């Protein structure tokens, strides 16, 4: 009784439940602005998709405001709509004078939220149908990107009509689809693609927007008050104390979360952390497929016990190279089948277990070898490989993540337990696929203790050292022969005449001959000894052969612009097509190749690469055909002079320079041909071939 006296009742307020707008009342939130900064501008249009609770509102932008940059607004409108005037244009005034706000659901369960109005000592509550957060939509940027790609495609220039006609004739393979099973249909209905398609099919319902002080708004606000204030109509608010307390604080067991309006494999972090720990781990692994233990702990809530996580992860995943890979029976549950071929889950699990086991033995796996063993359709085998590996050109499929040795060192008991499980799986796979012990051995054995693994770079360095050692031996033999010849000719006297003033005696010592050899092209440094097609013994500076000149001339008439790196690559390809013992196989140095290029009516273009460029030295040496003997020589030379001053340029700058130099005789076709011969386009800018770094 004493506690009741300390907490007296000050006032009693009658509460009424209004239902007139219960299915139509939405709460709009604008999280990108504080409450004090309202959008006091004209609302141009509004539309809604009722089933998805998706709203879009168009608001005007005050283009006369001193904070509005008119040039930027005009540029954005030009990027989005181009120069054409059409009814479908986003900005009809050629100025960005409006913006679109698009909504997302702030919560999926609004059963505990209501809008309240207090009037004359009465509190009227209206349940909310939805709570939406409106943010600026930037869909106009997507439209600008598509316009930009269309303009780039137009600038690139298309193929001839004959080529287009030839491309239209294509062989068509007719396939008959299999009857869709119930499991495949359910997976298709739950897929993200299907849901997106269903969302797009719902039509927009266009709305009329009324301002805050409009008479229609005043009329609609009256529906926020309960129309019947009698006790009989408000029985929902008349509850016993126990019922009222249960409504305020429902038991945790009865608490349920509504499923999000999104695909079954998409879950927000807030919803994920509301699940039990085992379900969290299971959901994460089903979505990611392959994950290190450290990343898994990062996704879970702060303070999660790692020991409990280890117990959960071993129930749904297997350890492969120190990383966790989702188990096959979790990914393909019983009574399910392949979405590609309809193969039962049991067969899929065996095939996928074999792929996982192969990655426990080797870093690289060949898909053909796997397909030959598991004998599953190519689509399913590719699906297995893509889940846990990436393809590498000429190497096969490499496991997706690097080997996590830290986890194995930290948890040796878990690693040992997983190893025993894999031994059991290996025995099962041997029996199922009828494999021998040799088939189960890894192709590449680990190096034996004491063996040395030599890299390719070390082999090349060793070969160069051998060449230098052999050269010094040959040089000593040559000097011995010279000394023997000088002794044989010791009786021969050379008439010596007095030197005139200003003359110096000729140095005939061996060291002078050695230096003269260096100056005259025998070798100048270590790099000049390396030929394009491999190391060769130093020799006197050879003149380019006619065949080398013909190759350089033909390759530049075909490509027009080449870096030294690309030229060496094409030359090596040319050598590969020649028969063994051909004269070009004798070492061709980089210097000889460059001199041949400069003698073939070509010129080195000193492109000003940016300081942060990652291009190597051979990639920064750019050569171009300077004189071809046709009417385009002057145009080509002007273009190359532009790139001597600029690393990248825009098309209109090139067109302006050509027009300034040659008048209006330069057509769009001529410009397209010139750019196609010498340049490449990337990001709206034009670069010389080979100079843009991907």
XYZ file of C-alpha atoms in Angstrom:
694
model
C 0.000 0.000 0.000
C 2.850 2.339 0.708
C 4.169 1.893 -2.831
C 0.758 2.742 -4.310
C 0.635 5.960 -2.296
C 4.030 6.956 -3.708
C 2.737 6.527 -7.279
C -0.573 8.401 -7.486
C -2.662 8.559 -10.683
C -2.366 12.085 -12.120
C -4.710 11.789 -15.104
C -6.725 9.168 -16.963
C -6.831 9.324 -20.792
C -9.301 7.438 -22.939
C -7.644 5.500 -25.790
C -9.520 4.760 -29.018
C -8.545 2.524 -31.947
C -9.239 4.060 -35.373
C -9.434 1.599 -38.291
C -10.474 3.769 -41.228
C -6.893 4.058 -42.546
C -5.503 0.831 -41.044
C -4.704 -0.715 -44.468
C -3.550 2.523 -46.106
C -1.472 4.396 -43.538
C 2.295 4.545 -44.176
C 5.002 6.278 -42.166
C 7.630 7.945 -44.384
C 11.115 8.473 -42.978
C 13.863 10.566 -44.604
C 17.076 9.295 -42.961
C 19.488 11.353 -45.094
C 18.247 14.657 -43.608
C 17.611 15.875 -40.071
C 14.002 16.603 -39.094
C 14.604 20.367 -39.204
C 15.514 20.281 -42.924
C 12.208 19.457 -44.573
C 11.636 19.102 -48.317
C 9.626 22.299 -48.818
C 9.573 21.993 -52.610
C 6.987 21.011 -55.171
C 6.110 17.307 -55.316
C 5.782 16.546 -59.008
C 4.509 12.952 -58.966
C 4.156 9.836 -56.841
C 3.503 6.145 -57.474
C 3.297 2.955 -55.445
C 3.441 -0.827 -55.792
C 1.061 -1.868 -52.990
C 2.071 -5.535 -52.735
C 5.769 -4.715 -52.394
C 5.121 -1.511 -50.421
C 7.474 0.327 -52.773
C 7.018 4.065 -53.302
C 8.695 6.542 -55.634
C 8.247 10.306 -55.286
C 9.560 12.982 -57.650
C 10.546 16.268 -56.009
C 11.529 19.473 -57.756
C 14.988 20.961 -57.274
C 15.296 24.709 -56.777
C 17.514 25.523 -59.755
C 17.427 29.239 -58.868
C 19.044 28.671 -55.487
C 22.536 30.214 -55.033
C 23.714 26.740 -53.921
C 22.722 25.173 -57.240
C 25.483 24.711 -59.842
C 23.779 25.263 -63.176
C 26.654 23.957 -65.305
C 26.656 20.666 -63.400
C 22.899 20.384 -63.786
C 23.143 20.903 -67.534
C 26.002 18.381 -67.798
C 24.042 15.699 -65.927
C 20.977 16.269 -68.115
C 23.174 16.024 -71.229
C 24.753 12.792 -70.028
C 21.360 11.251 -69.249
C 19.274 12.360 -72.249
C 21.877 13.266 -74.848
C 21.198 16.016 -77.362
C 17.882 14.644 -78.618
C 14.510 16.074 -77.599
C 12.034 13.295 -76.895
C 9.022 12.838 -74.664
C 10.765 9.995 -72.832
C 13.638 12.246 -71.700
C 14.224 12.321 -67.968
C 14.887 16.070 -67.918
C 12.721 17.859 -70.479
C 14.204 21.286 -69.660
C 17.783 20.142 -70.433
C 18.535 20.815 -66.771
C 18.518 18.546 -63.742
C 15.528 20.209 -62.090
C 14.100 17.220 -60.187
C 15.152 14.226 -58.141
C 13.500 10.887 -57.390
C 13.135 9.355 -53.943
C 12.777 5.589 -53.737
C 11.652 3.648 -50.675
C 12.779 0.543 -48.831
C 11.012 -1.139 -45.926
C 12.409 -0.077 -42.556
C 10.870 -3.135 -40.904
C 8.971 -6.183 -42.068
C 6.691 -6.374 -39.011
C 4.611 -3.268 -38.205
C 2.136 -4.964 -35.841
C 3.531 -3.005 -32.868
C 3.526 0.412 -34.480
C 0.712 2.934 -34.677
C 0.143 6.634 -35.374
C -1.368 8.551 -32.441
C -3.413 11.755 -32.377
C -4.296 13.498 -29.080
C -7.376 15.693 -29.045
C -9.647 16.892 -26.235
C -8.236 14.476 -23.700
C -8.583 11.485 -26.029
C -5.809 9.439 -27.646
C -6.685 7.955 -31.044
C -4.430 5.185 -32.435
C -4.294 4.012 -36.074
C -2.202 0.896 -36.870
C 0.549 1.459 -39.456
C 0.410 -0.586 -42.646
C 4.076 0.050 -43.461
C 7.150 2.037 -42.431
C 9.195 3.188 -45.434
C 12.517 4.988 -45.645
C 12.876 7.276 -48.668
C 16.327 7.986 -50.059
C 17.464 9.738 -53.260
C 17.509 7.364 -56.213
C 20.431 7.520 -58.648
C 18.877 5.504 -61.460
C 19.627 8.408 -63.799
C 23.331 7.539 -63.490
C 22.604 4.073 -64.905
C 20.870 5.726 -67.827
C 23.864 8.036 -68.333
C 26.205 5.015 -68.345
C 24.139 3.248 -70.984
C 24.149 6.401 -73.125
C 27.920 6.628 -72.699
C 28.383 3.033 -73.835
C 26.180 3.659 -76.867
C 28.281 6.688 -77.833
C 31.492 4.689 -77.396
C 30.136 1.934 -79.619
C 29.225 4.526 -82.239
C 32.712 6.058 -82.052
C 34.374 2.680 -82.439
C 32.670 2.246 -85.781
C 30.869 -0.873 -86.902
C 31.774 -3.569 -89.377
C 30.634 -3.526 -92.967
C 27.146 -4.600 -93.915
C 28.628 -7.692 -95.528
C 30.227 -8.731 -92.236
C 26.980 -8.107 -90.410
C 25.127 -10.219 -92.918
C 27.639 -12.991 -92.453
C 27.329 -12.808 -88.680
C 23.572 -13.236 -88.901
C 24.037 -16.737 -90.305
C 24.707 -18.896 -87.268
C 24.259 -22.543 -86.519
C 21.436 -23.244 -84.082
C 21.433 -26.232 -81.774
C 17.942 -27.434 -80.907
C 17.485 -28.779 -77.392
C 14.381 -30.251 -75.826
C 13.887 -29.323 -72.191
C 13.206 -32.006 -69.644
C 9.998 -32.017 -67.612
C 10.518 -29.844 -64.550
C 10.392 -31.743 -61.290
C 8.626 -30.403 -58.218
C 11.923 -29.787 -56.392
C 13.371 -27.905 -59.377
C 10.216 -25.809 -59.623
C 10.410 -24.884 -55.950
C 14.064 -23.863 -56.276
C 13.252 -21.785 -59.346
C 10.365 -20.040 -57.577
C 12.634 -19.201 -54.627
C 15.477 -17.915 -56.795
C 16.467 -14.254 -56.817
C 15.911 -13.986 -60.562
C 12.334 -15.233 -60.308
C 11.497 -12.866 -57.444
C 12.973 -9.905 -59.296
C 10.887 -10.805 -62.318
C 7.736 -11.056 -60.205
C 8.477 -7.706 -58.573
C 8.933 -6.084 -61.974
C 5.608 -7.493 -63.179
C 3.595 -5.658 -60.523
C 2.315 -2.455 -62.148
C 2.841 0.979 -60.666
C -0.238 2.738 -59.260
C 0.053 6.465 -59.902
C -1.013 8.734 -57.047
C -2.011 12.377 -56.590
C 0.050 14.265 -54.029
C -1.711 16.783 -51.776
C 0.205 19.257 -49.634
C 0.066 19.501 -45.865
C -2.382 22.417 -45.857
C -4.543 21.234 -48.737
C -8.257 20.786 -48.027
C -8.136 17.150 -49.171
C -5.343 16.471 -46.650
C -7.439 18.060 -43.901
C -10.328 15.808 -44.858
C -8.177 12.655 -44.838
C -6.684 13.523 -41.440
C -10.164 13.264 -39.912
C -9.993 9.506 -40.505
C -7.202 9.328 -37.904
C -9.904 9.780 -35.257
C -12.117 6.934 -34.218
C -15.552 7.419 -35.782
C -17.325 5.499 -32.993
C -16.312 6.430 -29.486
C -18.657 4.003 -27.776
C -17.241 1.208 -25.648
C -18.795 -1.500 -27.840
C -16.746 -0.515 -30.868
C -13.423 -0.503 -28.933
C -13.502 -3.952 -27.390
C -9.969 -4.618 -28.651
C -8.611 -2.157 -26.102
C -10.630 -3.587 -23.217
C -8.407 -6.315 -21.787
C -7.838 -7.904 -18.438
C -4.607 -6.947 -16.627
C -2.961 -10.303 -17.458
C -3.917 -10.042 -21.129
C -2.700 -6.458 -21.270
C 0.627 -7.432 -19.691
C 1.028 -10.307 -22.147
C 0.465 -7.869 -25.020
C 3.072 -5.450 -23.661
C 5.687 -8.128 -22.952
C 4.955 -11.310 -24.908
C 6.891 -14.466 -23.916
C 10.113 -15.052 -25.925
C 8.863 -18.449 -27.097
C 5.937 -16.914 -28.899
C 8.038 -14.262 -30.582
C 8.269 -14.868 -34.316
C 9.995 -12.940 -37.046
C 8.290 -12.422 -40.342
C 10.240 -13.642 -43.342
C 11.851 -10.826 -45.355
C 10.461 -10.005 -48.760
C 13.597 -11.267 -50.513
C 15.049 -14.545 -51.773
C 15.502 -17.424 -49.348
C 19.304 -17.146 -49.553
C 19.380 -13.441 -48.639
C 19.353 -12.472 -44.958
C 20.241 -9.213 -43.266
C 22.878 -9.204 -40.529
C 20.272 -8.185 -37.933
C 18.028 -11.109 -38.841
C 21.022 -13.443 -39.023
C 22.197 -12.642 -35.487
C 18.697 -13.269 -34.131
C 19.080 -16.953 -35.093
C 20.701 -19.623 -32.897
C 24.474 -19.994 -33.337
C 24.190 -23.262 -35.266
C 21.709 -21.757 -37.739
C 23.930 -18.688 -38.166
C 26.918 -20.845 -39.109
C 24.792 -23.017 -41.394
C 23.270 -20.020 -43.196
C 26.634 -18.311 -43.693
C 28.298 -21.430 -45.061
C 25.405 -22.185 -47.441
C 25.751 -18.703 -48.908
C 29.547 -18.411 -49.015
C 30.470 -22.110 -49.644
C 34.180 -21.582 -48.745
C 35.418 -19.480 -45.811
C 38.419 -19.211 -43.453
C 37.627 -19.585 -39.768
C 38.818 -16.035 -39.024
C 36.297 -14.573 -41.494
C 33.508 -16.694 -40.005
C 34.225 -15.294 -36.531
C 34.125 -11.788 -38.003
C 30.589 -12.336 -39.344
C 29.286 -13.611 -36.020
C 28.496 -11.293 -33.132
C 31.216 -9.814 -30.951
C 32.092 -12.045 -28.025
C 30.998 -15.313 -29.652
C 32.784 -18.323 -28.145
C 35.179 -19.788 -30.720
C 34.901 -23.261 -29.176
C 31.139 -23.268 -29.725
C 31.652 -22.062 -33.293
C 34.122 -24.909 -33.911
C 31.546 -27.420 -32.735
C 28.922 -25.925 -35.068
C 31.176 -25.576 -38.132
C 32.225 -29.221 -38.019
C 28.577 -30.238 -38.353
C 28.044 -28.381 -41.640
C 31.510 -28.089 -43.255
C 34.766 -29.950 -43.937
C 38.352 -28.705 -43.605
C 40.156 -28.271 -46.944
C 43.634 -26.684 -46.976
C 42.925 -25.049 -43.608
C 39.651 -23.489 -44.856
C 36.067 -24.635 -44.290
C 33.974 -25.866 -47.243
C 30.237 -26.536 -46.928
C 29.359 -30.237 -46.785
C 27.739 -31.736 -49.861
C 24.758 -33.196 -47.999
C 24.011 -29.758 -46.513
C 24.155 -28.114 -49.931
C 22.182 -30.893 -51.637
C 19.659 -32.197 -49.070
C 17.940 -35.548 -49.421
C 15.183 -35.860 -52.081
C 16.526 -32.816 -53.950
C 18.133 -32.852 -57.394
C 20.421 -30.863 -59.675
C 18.886 -27.656 -61.087
C 20.878 -28.229 -64.298
C 20.386 -31.897 -65.117
C 17.976 -33.361 -62.583
C 20.605 -35.753 -61.147
C 19.577 -36.983 -57.646
C 21.210 -35.415 -54.590
C 22.933 -38.647 -53.555
C 24.876 -38.809 -56.836
C 25.704 -35.095 -56.654
C 27.084 -35.487 -53.133
C 29.435 -38.286 -54.228
C 30.775 -36.236 -57.139
C 31.230 -33.078 -55.067
C 32.934 -35.037 -52.250
C 35.434 -36.312 -54.811
C 36.219 -32.729 -55.926
C 36.659 -31.621 -52.299
C 38.912 -34.610 -51.597
C 41.061 -33.806 -54.660
C 41.643 -30.305 -53.270
C 42.807 -31.801 -49.967
C 45.543 -33.554 -51.980
C 46.511 -30.934 -54.562
C 46.356 -27.205 -55.089
C 45.353 -27.572 -58.768
C 42.680 -29.837 -60.245
C 41.798 -30.529 -63.884
C 38.106 -30.533 -64.674
C 38.437 -33.148 -67.424
C 40.069 -35.577 -65.019
C 37.294 -34.997 -62.467
C 34.545 -35.439 -65.080
C 36.126 -38.708 -66.253
C 35.867 -40.120 -62.720
C 32.510 -38.808 -61.445
C 30.743 -39.204 -64.840
C 28.310 -36.338 -64.207
C 26.987 -33.756 -66.717
C 29.470 -30.926 -67.476
C 27.143 -28.309 -65.946
C 27.176 -30.040 -62.562
C 30.947 -30.571 -62.603
C 31.489 -26.912 -63.470
C 29.137 -25.932 -60.639
C 31.238 -27.984 -58.183
C 34.470 -26.354 -59.395
C 33.126 -22.793 -59.304
C 31.951 -23.207 -55.710
C 35.452 -23.802 -54.353
C 38.013 -22.827 -57.022
C 38.904 -20.422 -59.814
C 40.143 -21.275 -63.276
C 43.660 -20.321 -64.399
C 44.717 -20.275 -68.039
C 46.827 -23.324 -68.976
C 46.917 -24.440 -65.330
C 43.475 -25.826 -64.487
C 41.365 -24.959 -61.438
C 43.068 -23.540 -58.349
C 41.539 -23.711 -54.868
C 39.739 -20.477 -54.077
C 41.598 -19.480 -50.887
C 45.265 -19.701 -49.841
C 46.335 -22.455 -47.445
C 45.476 -21.419 -43.868
C 48.361 -22.902 -41.904
C 47.677 -20.675 -38.900
C 44.354 -22.397 -38.183
C 45.946 -25.861 -38.395
C 48.719 -24.821 -35.976
C 46.224 -23.281 -33.572
C 43.749 -26.195 -33.647
C 45.731 -29.410 -34.295
C 43.022 -31.563 -32.669
C 40.401 -30.306 -35.132
C 42.779 -30.821 -38.062
C 43.513 -34.396 -36.926
C 39.813 -35.182 -36.577
C 39.102 -33.792 -40.037
C 41.988 -35.840 -41.455
C 40.434 -39.013 -40.077
C 37.085 -38.068 -41.619
C 38.749 -37.560 -44.989
C 40.405 -40.960 -44.720
C 36.955 -42.502 -44.323
C 35.589 -40.501 -47.268
C 38.589 -41.584 -49.372
C 37.870 -45.250 -48.677
C 34.228 -44.713 -49.640
C 35.198 -42.929 -52.877
C 37.603 -45.740 -53.807
C 34.761 -48.236 -53.526
C 32.130 -46.114 -55.299
C 34.250 -45.012 -58.258
C 36.350 -48.227 -58.337
C 39.654 -46.370 -58.093
C 43.039 -47.957 -57.561
C 45.613 -46.802 -55.024
C 47.619 -45.161 -57.833
C 44.570 -43.120 -58.860
C 44.202 -41.811 -55.326
C 47.822 -40.643 -55.113
C 48.454 -36.956 -55.841
C 50.103 -36.251 -59.167
C 52.706 -33.908 -57.739
C 54.569 -35.306 -54.770
C 56.032 -33.025 -52.155
C 59.790 -32.459 -52.614
C 61.970 -34.888 -50.658
C 64.032 -33.512 -47.743
C 67.251 -32.101 -49.035
C 65.988 -31.509 -52.586
C 66.194 -27.989 -53.949
C 63.340 -26.354 -55.864
C 64.725 -23.972 -58.488
C 62.477 -21.299 -59.960
C 62.380 -20.320 -63.624
C 64.040 -16.977 -62.906
C 66.957 -18.726 -61.188
C 67.354 -21.042 -64.196
C 67.550 -18.049 -66.558
C 70.144 -16.347 -64.325
C 72.227 -19.534 -64.224
C 72.094 -19.843 -68.029
C 73.327 -16.266 -68.436
C 76.203 -16.901 -66.037
C 77.176 -19.981 -68.066
C 77.186 -17.900 -71.243
C 79.467 -15.318 -69.667
C 81.825 -18.011 -68.374
C 82.015 -19.632 -71.802
C 82.664 -16.268 -73.404
C 85.612 -15.548 -71.112
C 87.131 -18.969 -71.969
C 86.734 -18.343 -75.702
C 88.220 -14.865 -75.351
C 91.296 -16.248 -73.536
C 91.794 -18.831 -76.306
C 91.531 -16.076 -78.919
C 94.142 -13.953 -77.104
C 96.510 -16.949 -76.915
C 96.190 -17.439 -80.662
C 96.947 -13.746 -81.247
C 100.077 -13.980 -79.058
C 101.238 -17.100 -80.934
C 100.768 -15.344 -84.258
C 102.666 -12.264 -83.005
C 105.603 -14.519 -81.965
C 105.636 -16.163 -85.398
C 105.761 -12.755 -87.017
C 108.396 -11.422 -84.632
C 110.967 -11.167 -87.437
C 108.791 -8.856 -89.450
C 109.587 -5.231 -88.808
C 107.063 -2.454 -89.316
C 108.459 0.795 -90.564
C 107.867 3.497 -87.964
C 107.616 7.095 -89.119
C 107.907 10.079 -86.802
C 104.586 11.394 -85.484
C 103.450 14.831 -86.526
C 102.425 17.407 -83.986
C 99.010 16.688 -82.486
C 98.977 12.990 -83.418
C 98.800 10.190 -80.858
C 100.076 6.641 -81.284
C 97.397 3.974 -81.922
C 96.920 1.702 -78.937
C 97.164 -1.912 -80.098
C 97.051 -3.572 -76.709
C 94.529 -6.291 -75.975
C 92.618 -4.057 -73.579
C 92.154 -1.437 -76.278
C 90.864 -4.050 -78.646
C 88.510 -5.178 -75.944
C 87.143 -1.653 -75.464
C 86.884 -1.054 -79.189
C 84.824 -4.182 -79.467
C 82.454 -2.759 -76.866
C 82.177 0.588 -78.655
C 81.686 -0.951 -82.089
C 78.771 -3.087 -81.018
C 80.239 -6.336 -79.744
C 78.568 -5.633 -76.404
C 77.886 -2.497 -74.437
C 76.314 -3.947 -71.307
C 74.892 -7.140 -69.979
C 71.421 -6.447 -71.327
C 72.636 -6.126 -74.936
C 73.809 -9.722 -74.851
C 70.236 -10.971 -74.411
C 68.513 -11.656 -77.689
C 64.809 -11.601 -78.385
C 64.717 -15.362 -78.831
C 67.008 -16.268 -75.916
C 70.617 -15.716 -74.754
C 73.319 -15.941 -77.408
C 77.083 -15.646 -77.506
C 78.366 -12.104 -78.035
C 79.354 -11.452 -81.600
C 80.109 -8.549 -83.865
C 77.184 -6.218 -84.459
C 75.292 -7.857 -87.325
C 73.309 -5.988 -89.944
C 69.603 -6.884 -90.106
C 68.771 -9.558 -92.655
C 66.276 -8.948 -95.431
C 63.908 -11.441 -93.831
C 63.962 -9.517 -90.541
C 63.250 -6.280 -92.452
C 60.347 -7.930 -94.269
C 58.890 -9.178 -90.983
C 59.100 -5.761 -89.319
C 57.634 -4.005 -92.355
C 54.699 -6.409 -92.674
C 53.895 -6.419 -88.957
C 53.784 -2.602 -88.760
C 51.642 -2.348 -91.900
C 49.195 -4.607 -90.126
C 49.251 -3.127 -86.579
C 50.586 0.447 -87.212
C 51.475 0.971 -83.495
C 53.368 -1.515 -81.305
C 55.236 -1.427 -78.025
C 58.607 -3.151 -77.859
C 57.106 -5.785 -75.572
C 54.308 -6.596 -78.041
C 56.752 -6.567 -80.973
C 58.984 -9.123 -79.227
C 55.959 -11.302 -78.508
C 54.872 -11.248 -82.168
C 58.458 -11.953 -83.280
C 58.644 -14.992 -81.006
C 55.361 -16.248 -82.455
C 56.822 -15.793 -85.934
C 59.932 -17.770 -84.934
C 57.735 -20.579 -83.620
C 56.203 -20.980 -87.079
C 59.625 -21.285 -88.801
C 61.349 -24.633 -89.433
C 64.247 -25.642 -87.129
C 67.664 -24.272 -88.062
C 66.331 -21.127 -89.741
C 68.704 -18.175 -89.933
C 66.485 -16.000 -87.738
C 67.047 -18.387 -84.839
C 70.533 -16.981 -84.380
C 70.267 -14.495 -81.537
C 68.534 -11.220 -82.507
C 69.213 -8.629 -79.816
C 66.695 -6.004 -78.716
C 68.991 -3.320 -80.109
C 69.117 -4.918 -83.547
C 65.341 -5.310 -83.571
C 64.825 -1.640 -82.631
C 67.295 -0.452 -85.284
C 65.472 -2.534 -87.892
C 62.186 -0.910 -86.854
C 63.628 2.600 -87.185
C 65.057 1.709 -90.618
C 61.614 0.508 -91.797
C 60.011 3.980 -92.033
C 58.896 3.787 -88.403
C 59.487 6.187 -85.560
C 59.634 5.931 -81.790
C 56.780 7.822 -80.126
C 57.850 9.284 -76.785
C 54.508 8.930 -74.995
C 54.463 10.871 -71.674
C 53.385 8.055 -69.349
C 52.013 9.217 -65.967
C 54.352 8.828 -62.964
C 52.072 6.246 -61.335
C 52.070 4.035 -64.441
C 52.884 0.361 -63.846
C 54.159 -0.152 -67.423
C 57.555 -1.812 -67.703
C 60.457 -0.406 -69.733
C 59.641 -2.436 -72.870
C 55.991 -1.394 -72.597
C 56.937 2.292 -72.517
C 58.923 2.045 -75.778
C 56.268 2.742 -78.418
C 56.978 2.534 -82.167
C 54.621 3.565 -84.955
C 54.590 3.409 -88.754
C 55.505 6.953 -89.822
C 55.440 6.654 -93.621
C 53.288 4.151 -95.471
C 53.113 5.910 -98.827
C 49.354 6.557 -98.860
C 47.200 9.650 -98.424
C 46.801 8.988 -94.699
C 50.470 9.561 -93.816
C 49.956 13.219 -92.881
C 46.860 12.436 -90.802
C 48.664 9.614 -89.038
C 51.722 11.760 -88.315
C 49.556 14.522 -86.831
C 47.817 11.981 -84.604
C 51.152 10.577 -83.397
C 52.434 14.099 -82.667
C 49.396 14.641 -80.449
C 50.315 11.555 -78.430
C 53.896 12.789 -78.051
C 52.432 15.506 -75.802
C 49.473 13.652 -74.253
C 49.158 10.206 -72.712
C 45.418 10.119 -73.468
C 43.114 12.440 -75.412
C 39.453 12.828 -76.225
C 38.018 12.231 -79.668
C 36.872 15.828 -80.131
C 40.429 17.092 -79.549
C 41.778 14.803 -82.303
C 38.960 15.841 -84.619
C 39.623 19.528 -83.909
C 43.357 19.199 -84.662
C 42.677 17.382 -87.936
C 40.064 19.926 -88.996
C 42.408 22.790 -88.120
C 45.220 21.258 -90.188
C 43.367 19.793 -93.178
C 40.062 21.683 -93.213
C 36.657 20.065 -93.617
C 38.011 17.338 -95.896
C 38.373 15.013 -92.900
C 35.187 12.931 -92.690
C 33.883 10.838 -89.811
C 34.851 7.704 -91.752
C 38.432 8.935 -92.071
C 38.617 9.685 -88.351
C 37.165 6.280 -87.436
C 39.703 4.547 -89.670
C 42.582 6.518 -88.191
C 41.542 5.771 -84.606
C 40.970 2.101 -85.385
C 44.469 1.788 -86.876
C 46.439 3.469 -84.095
C 44.345 3.787 -80.940
C 42.108 2.050 -78.425
C 39.262 3.542 -76.400
C 38.876 3.108 -72.661
C 36.620 5.067 -70.309
C 35.752 7.687 -72.918
C 39.428 8.470 -73.633
C 41.667 7.370 -76.514
C 45.130 5.849 -76.013
C 47.814 4.627 -78.382
C 47.718 0.861 -78.777
C 49.503 -0.958 -75.980
C 49.823 2.059 -73.658
C 46.648 1.630 -71.611
C 47.191 -0.595 -68.575
C 44.322 -2.976 -67.757
